[in-house]
N, CA, C and O of each residue as an XYZ file, in Angstrom:
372
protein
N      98.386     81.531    119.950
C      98.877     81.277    118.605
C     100.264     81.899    118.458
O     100.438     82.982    119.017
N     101.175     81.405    117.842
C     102.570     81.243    117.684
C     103.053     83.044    117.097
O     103.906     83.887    117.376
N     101.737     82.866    116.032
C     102.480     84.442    115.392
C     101.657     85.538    116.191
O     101.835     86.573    115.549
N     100.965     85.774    117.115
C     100.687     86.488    117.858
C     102.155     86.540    119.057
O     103.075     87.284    119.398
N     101.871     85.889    119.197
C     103.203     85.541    120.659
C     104.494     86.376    120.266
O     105.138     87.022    121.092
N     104.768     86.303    119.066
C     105.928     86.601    119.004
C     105.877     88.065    117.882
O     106.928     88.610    117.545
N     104.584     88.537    117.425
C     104.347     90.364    117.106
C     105.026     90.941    117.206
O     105.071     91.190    118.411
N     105.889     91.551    116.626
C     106.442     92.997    117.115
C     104.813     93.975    117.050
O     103.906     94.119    116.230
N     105.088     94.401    118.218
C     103.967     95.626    118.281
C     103.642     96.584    118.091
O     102.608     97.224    118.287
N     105.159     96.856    117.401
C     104.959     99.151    117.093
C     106.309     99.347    116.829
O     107.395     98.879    117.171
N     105.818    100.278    116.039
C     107.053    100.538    115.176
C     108.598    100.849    116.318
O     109.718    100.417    116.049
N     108.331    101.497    117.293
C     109.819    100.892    118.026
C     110.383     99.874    118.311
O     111.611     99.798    118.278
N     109.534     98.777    118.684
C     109.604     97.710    118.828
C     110.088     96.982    117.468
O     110.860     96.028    117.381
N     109.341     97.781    116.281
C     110.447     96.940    114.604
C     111.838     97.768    114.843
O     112.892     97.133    114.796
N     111.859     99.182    115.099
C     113.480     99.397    114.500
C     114.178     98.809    115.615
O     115.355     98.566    115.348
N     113.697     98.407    117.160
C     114.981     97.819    117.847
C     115.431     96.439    117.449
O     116.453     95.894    117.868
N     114.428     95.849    116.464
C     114.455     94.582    115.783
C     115.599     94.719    115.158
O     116.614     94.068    115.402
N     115.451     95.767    114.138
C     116.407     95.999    112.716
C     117.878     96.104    113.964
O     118.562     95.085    114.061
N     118.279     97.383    114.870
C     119.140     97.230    115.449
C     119.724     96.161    116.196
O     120.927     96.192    116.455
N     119.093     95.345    116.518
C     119.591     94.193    116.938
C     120.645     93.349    116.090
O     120.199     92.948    115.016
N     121.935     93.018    116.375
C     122.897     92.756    116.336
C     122.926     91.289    115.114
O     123.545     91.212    114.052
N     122.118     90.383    115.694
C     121.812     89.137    114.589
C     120.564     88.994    113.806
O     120.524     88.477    112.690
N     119.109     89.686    114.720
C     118.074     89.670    114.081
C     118.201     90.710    112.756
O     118.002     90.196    111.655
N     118.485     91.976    112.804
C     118.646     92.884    111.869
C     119.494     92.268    110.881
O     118.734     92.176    109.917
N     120.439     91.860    110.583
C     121.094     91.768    109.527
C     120.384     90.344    109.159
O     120.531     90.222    107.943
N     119.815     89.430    109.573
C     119.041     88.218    109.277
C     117.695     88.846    108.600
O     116.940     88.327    107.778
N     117.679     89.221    108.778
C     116.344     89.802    108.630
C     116.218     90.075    107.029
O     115.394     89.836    106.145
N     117.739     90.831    107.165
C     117.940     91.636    105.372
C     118.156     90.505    104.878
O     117.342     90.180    104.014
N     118.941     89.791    105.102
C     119.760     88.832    104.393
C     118.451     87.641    103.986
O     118.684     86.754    103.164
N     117.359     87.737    104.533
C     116.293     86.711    104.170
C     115.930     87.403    103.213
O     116.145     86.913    102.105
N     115.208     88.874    103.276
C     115.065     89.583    102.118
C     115.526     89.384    100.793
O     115.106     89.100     99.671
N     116.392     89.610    101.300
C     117.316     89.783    100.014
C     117.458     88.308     99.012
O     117.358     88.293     97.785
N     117.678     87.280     99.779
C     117.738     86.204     99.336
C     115.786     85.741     98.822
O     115.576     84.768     98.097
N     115.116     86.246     99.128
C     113.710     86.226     98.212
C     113.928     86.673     97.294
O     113.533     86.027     96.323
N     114.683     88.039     96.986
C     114.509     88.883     95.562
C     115.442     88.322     94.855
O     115.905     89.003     93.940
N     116.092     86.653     95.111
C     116.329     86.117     93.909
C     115.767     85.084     93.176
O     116.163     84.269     92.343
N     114.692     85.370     93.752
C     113.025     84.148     93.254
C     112.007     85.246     92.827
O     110.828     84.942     93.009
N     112.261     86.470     92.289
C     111.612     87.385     92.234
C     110.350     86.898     90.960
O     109.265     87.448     90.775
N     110.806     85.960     90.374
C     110.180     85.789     89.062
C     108.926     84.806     89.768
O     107.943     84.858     89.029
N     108.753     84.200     90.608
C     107.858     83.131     91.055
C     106.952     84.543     92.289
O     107.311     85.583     92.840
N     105.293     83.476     92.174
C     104.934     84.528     93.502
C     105.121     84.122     94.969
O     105.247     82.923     95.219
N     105.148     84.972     95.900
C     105.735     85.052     96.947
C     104.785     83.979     97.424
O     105.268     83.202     98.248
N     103.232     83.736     96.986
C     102.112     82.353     97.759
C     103.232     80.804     97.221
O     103.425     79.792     97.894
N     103.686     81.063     96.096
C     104.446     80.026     95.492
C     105.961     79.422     95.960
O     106.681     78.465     95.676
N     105.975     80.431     96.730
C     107.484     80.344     97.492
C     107.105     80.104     99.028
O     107.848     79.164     99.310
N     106.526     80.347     99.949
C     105.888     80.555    100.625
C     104.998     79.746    101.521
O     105.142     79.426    102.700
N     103.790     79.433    100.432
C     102.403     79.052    100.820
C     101.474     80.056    101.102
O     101.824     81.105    100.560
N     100.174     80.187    101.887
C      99.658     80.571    102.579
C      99.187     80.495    103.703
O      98.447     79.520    103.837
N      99.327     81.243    104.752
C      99.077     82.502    105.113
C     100.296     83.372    104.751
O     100.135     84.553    104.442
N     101.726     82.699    104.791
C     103.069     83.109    104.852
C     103.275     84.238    103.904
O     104.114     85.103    104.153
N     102.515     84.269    102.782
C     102.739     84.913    101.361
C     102.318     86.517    102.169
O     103.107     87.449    102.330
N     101.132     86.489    102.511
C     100.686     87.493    103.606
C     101.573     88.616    104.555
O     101.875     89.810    104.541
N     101.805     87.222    105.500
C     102.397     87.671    106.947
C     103.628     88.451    106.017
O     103.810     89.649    106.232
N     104.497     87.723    104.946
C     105.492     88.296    104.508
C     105.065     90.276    103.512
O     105.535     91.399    103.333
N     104.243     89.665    103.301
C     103.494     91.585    102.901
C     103.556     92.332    103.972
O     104.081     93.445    104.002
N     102.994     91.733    104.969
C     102.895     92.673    106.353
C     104.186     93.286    106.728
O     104.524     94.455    106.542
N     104.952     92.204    107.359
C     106.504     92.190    107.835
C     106.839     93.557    107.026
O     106.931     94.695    107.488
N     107.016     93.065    105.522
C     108.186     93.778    104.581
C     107.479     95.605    104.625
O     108.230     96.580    104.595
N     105.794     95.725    104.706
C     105.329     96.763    105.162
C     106.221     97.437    106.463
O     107.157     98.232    106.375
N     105.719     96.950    107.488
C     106.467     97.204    108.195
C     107.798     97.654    108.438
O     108.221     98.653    109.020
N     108.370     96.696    107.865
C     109.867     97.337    108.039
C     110.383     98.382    107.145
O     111.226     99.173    107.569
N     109.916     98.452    105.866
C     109.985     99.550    104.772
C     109.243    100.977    105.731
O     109.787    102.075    105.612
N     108.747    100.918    106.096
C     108.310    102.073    106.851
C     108.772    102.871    107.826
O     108.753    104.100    107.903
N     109.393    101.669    108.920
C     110.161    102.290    109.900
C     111.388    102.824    109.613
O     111.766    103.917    110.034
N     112.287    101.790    108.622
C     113.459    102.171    107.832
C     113.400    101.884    106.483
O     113.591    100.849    105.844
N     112.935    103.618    106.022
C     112.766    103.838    104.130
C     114.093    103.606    103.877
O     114.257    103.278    102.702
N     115.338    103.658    104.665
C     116.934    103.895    104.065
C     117.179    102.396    103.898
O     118.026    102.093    103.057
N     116.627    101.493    104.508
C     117.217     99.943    104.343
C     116.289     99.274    102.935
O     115.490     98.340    103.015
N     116.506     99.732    102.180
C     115.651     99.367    100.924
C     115.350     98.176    100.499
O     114.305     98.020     99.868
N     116.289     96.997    100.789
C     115.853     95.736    100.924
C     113.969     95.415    101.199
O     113.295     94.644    100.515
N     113.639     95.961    101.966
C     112.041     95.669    102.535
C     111.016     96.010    101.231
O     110.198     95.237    100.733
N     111.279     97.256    100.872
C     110.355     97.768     99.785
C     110.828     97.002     98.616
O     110.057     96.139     98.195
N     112.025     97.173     97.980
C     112.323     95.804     97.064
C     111.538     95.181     97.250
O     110.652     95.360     96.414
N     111.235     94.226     98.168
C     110.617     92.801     98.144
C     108.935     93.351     98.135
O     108.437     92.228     98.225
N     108.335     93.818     98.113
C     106.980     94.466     98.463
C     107.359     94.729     96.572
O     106.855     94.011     95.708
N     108.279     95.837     96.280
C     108.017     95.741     94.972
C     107.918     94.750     94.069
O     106.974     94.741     93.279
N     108.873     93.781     94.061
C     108.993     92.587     93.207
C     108.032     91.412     93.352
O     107.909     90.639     92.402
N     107.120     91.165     94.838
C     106.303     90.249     95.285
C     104.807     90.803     94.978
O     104.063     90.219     94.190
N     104.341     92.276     95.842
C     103.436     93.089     95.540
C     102.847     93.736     94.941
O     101.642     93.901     95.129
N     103.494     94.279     94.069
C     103.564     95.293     92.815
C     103.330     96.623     93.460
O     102.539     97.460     93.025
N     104.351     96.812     94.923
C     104.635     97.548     95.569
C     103.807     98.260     96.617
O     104.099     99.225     97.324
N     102.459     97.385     96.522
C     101.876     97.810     97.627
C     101.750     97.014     98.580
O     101.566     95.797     98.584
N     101.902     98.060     99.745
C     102.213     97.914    101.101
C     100.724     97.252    101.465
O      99.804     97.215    100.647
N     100.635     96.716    102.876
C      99.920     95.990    103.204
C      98.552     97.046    104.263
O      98.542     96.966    105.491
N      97.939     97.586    103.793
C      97.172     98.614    104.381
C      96.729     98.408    105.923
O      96.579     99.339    106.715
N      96.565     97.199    106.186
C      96.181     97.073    107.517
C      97.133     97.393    108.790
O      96.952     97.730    109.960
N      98.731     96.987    107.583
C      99.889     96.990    108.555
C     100.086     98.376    108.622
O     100.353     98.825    109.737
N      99.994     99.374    107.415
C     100.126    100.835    107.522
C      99.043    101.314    108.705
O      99.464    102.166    109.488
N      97.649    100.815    108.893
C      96.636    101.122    109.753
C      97.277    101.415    110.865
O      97.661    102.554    111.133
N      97.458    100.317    111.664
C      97.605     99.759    112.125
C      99.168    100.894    112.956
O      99.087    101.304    114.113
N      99.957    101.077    112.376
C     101.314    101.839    112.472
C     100.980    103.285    112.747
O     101.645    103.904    113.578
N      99.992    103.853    112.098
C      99.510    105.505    111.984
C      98.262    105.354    113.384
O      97.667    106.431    113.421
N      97.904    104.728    114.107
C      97.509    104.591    115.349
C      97.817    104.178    116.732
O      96.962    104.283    117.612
């Protein structure tokens, strides 16, 4: 399956994401461009499973880098700021 294949697996594996040269700044720049649909929900923008995977992701990356605030934004404005517990699990093991 497609989104297995392509996992980041651990949190080093997300911040060399963020450092990466085109993925990192793509990355924000998708962000960011959600939190101007902030008023609609993220299943509504989205679909499902996507509404999800995008909780996870934005978990994720808010975690590894609290300073790139873009991630938690979107967890705040989509989530009502909570993080995706399985993805926190999941990170603390």
């Amino acid at each position: 399956d497609m989104a297995r294949r392509y996992a980041i697996k651990d949190a080093d594996e997300a911040a060399a994401y963020l450092e990466h040269p085109l993925l990192g700044p793509r990355l924000e720049q998708c962000a960011q461009a959600l939190l101007a649909h902030a008023e609609r929900p993220a299943r509504q923008i989205l679909g499902s499973p996507d509404d999800m995977k995008l909780r996870s992701s934005m978990t994720l990356f808010a975690a590894v880098a609290p300073e790139r605030t873009v991630f938690q934004a979107v967890l705040d404005a989509f989530f009502a700021a909570d993080p995706d517990p399985a993805t926190l699990s999941r990170l603390h093991h």
